[in-house]
Short mmCIF file of C-alpha atoms in Angstrom, two decimals:
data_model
loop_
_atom_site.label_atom_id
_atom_site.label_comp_id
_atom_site.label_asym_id
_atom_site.label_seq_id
_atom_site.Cartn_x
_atom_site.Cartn_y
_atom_site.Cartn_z
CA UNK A 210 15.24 -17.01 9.40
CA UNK A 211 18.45 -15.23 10.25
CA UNK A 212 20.49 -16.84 8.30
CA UNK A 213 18.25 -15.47 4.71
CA UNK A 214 19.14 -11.99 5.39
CA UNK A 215 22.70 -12.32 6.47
CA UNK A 216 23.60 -11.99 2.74
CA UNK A 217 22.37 -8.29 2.82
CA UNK A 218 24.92 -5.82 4.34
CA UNK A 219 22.71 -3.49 5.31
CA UNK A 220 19.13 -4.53 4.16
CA UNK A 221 16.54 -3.81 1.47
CA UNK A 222 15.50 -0.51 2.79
CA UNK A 223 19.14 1.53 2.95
CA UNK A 224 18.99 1.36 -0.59
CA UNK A 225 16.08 3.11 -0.97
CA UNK A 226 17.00 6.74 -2.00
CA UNK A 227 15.35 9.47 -0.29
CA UNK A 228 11.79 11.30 -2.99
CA UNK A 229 11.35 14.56 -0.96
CA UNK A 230 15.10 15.70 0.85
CA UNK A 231 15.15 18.23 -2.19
CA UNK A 232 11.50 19.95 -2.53
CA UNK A 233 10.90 23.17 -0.70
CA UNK A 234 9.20 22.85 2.69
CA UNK A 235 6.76 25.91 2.85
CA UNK A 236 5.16 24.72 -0.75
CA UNK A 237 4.60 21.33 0.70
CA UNK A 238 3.48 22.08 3.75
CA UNK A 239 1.00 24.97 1.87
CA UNK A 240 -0.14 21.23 -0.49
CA UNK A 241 -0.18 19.07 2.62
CA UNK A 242 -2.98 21.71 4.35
CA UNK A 243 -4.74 21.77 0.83
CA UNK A 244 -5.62 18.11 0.77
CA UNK A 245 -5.89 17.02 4.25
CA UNK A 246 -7.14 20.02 5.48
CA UNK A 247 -7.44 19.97 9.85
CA UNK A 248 -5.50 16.38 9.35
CA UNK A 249 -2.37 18.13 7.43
CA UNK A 250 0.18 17.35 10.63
CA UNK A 251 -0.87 13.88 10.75
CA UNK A 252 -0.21 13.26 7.36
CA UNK A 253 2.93 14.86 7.60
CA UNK A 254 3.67 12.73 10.69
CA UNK A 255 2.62 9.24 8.77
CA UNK A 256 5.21 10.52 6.09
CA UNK A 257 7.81 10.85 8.41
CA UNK A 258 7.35 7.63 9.97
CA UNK A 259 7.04 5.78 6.64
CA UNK A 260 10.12 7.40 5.67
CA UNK A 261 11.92 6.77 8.61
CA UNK A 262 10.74 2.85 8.30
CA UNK A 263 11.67 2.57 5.22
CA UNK A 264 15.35 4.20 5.90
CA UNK A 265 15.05 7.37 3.78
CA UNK A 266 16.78 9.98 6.47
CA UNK A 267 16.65 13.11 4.16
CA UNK A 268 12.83 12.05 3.58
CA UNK A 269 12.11 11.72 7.15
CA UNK A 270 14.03 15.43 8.07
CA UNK A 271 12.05 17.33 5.28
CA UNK A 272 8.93 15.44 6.82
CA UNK A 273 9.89 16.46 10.47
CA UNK A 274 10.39 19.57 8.61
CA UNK A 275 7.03 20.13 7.22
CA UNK A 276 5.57 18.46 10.30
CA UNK A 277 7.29 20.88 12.44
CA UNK A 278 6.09 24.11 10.07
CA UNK A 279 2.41 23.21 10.26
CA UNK A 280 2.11 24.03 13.73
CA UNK A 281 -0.35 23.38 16.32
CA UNK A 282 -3.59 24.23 14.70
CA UNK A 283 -4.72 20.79 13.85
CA UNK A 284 -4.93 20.31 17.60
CA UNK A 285 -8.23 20.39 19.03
CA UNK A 286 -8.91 19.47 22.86
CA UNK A 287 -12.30 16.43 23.01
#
């Protein structure tokens, strides 16, 4: 199985170019508590980690970003 992706120098996701490295954190993070609401930090945390998968650094910094700007709230003790 190697030996089919030894033709790729470095693999199908570096060439993936980054969607959100250039929007502005606070608006997103303002739209990311809009529609998810209590959830807004997870989402922002599944964005990061989708971006980090899929190797999108500047995506995965403006989602650790966001992530990071949403605070605690969305924590709640069971």
């Amino acid at each position: 199985m190697r030996e089919t992706f030894e033709g790729f120098s470095a693999g199908c996701a570096a060439a993936t170019p980054d969607f959100w490295s250039d929007a502005d954190v606070g608006d997103i993070s303002a739209a990311v508590r809009s529609v998810y609401g209590q959830h807004a930090k997870t989402a922002a945390a599944w964005c990061a980690i989708g971006a980090r998968s899929d190797g999108r650094s500047g995506d995965f910094k403006f989602w650790t970003r966001v992530f990071e700007l949403l605070g605690t709230e969305e924590i709640v003790e069971i």
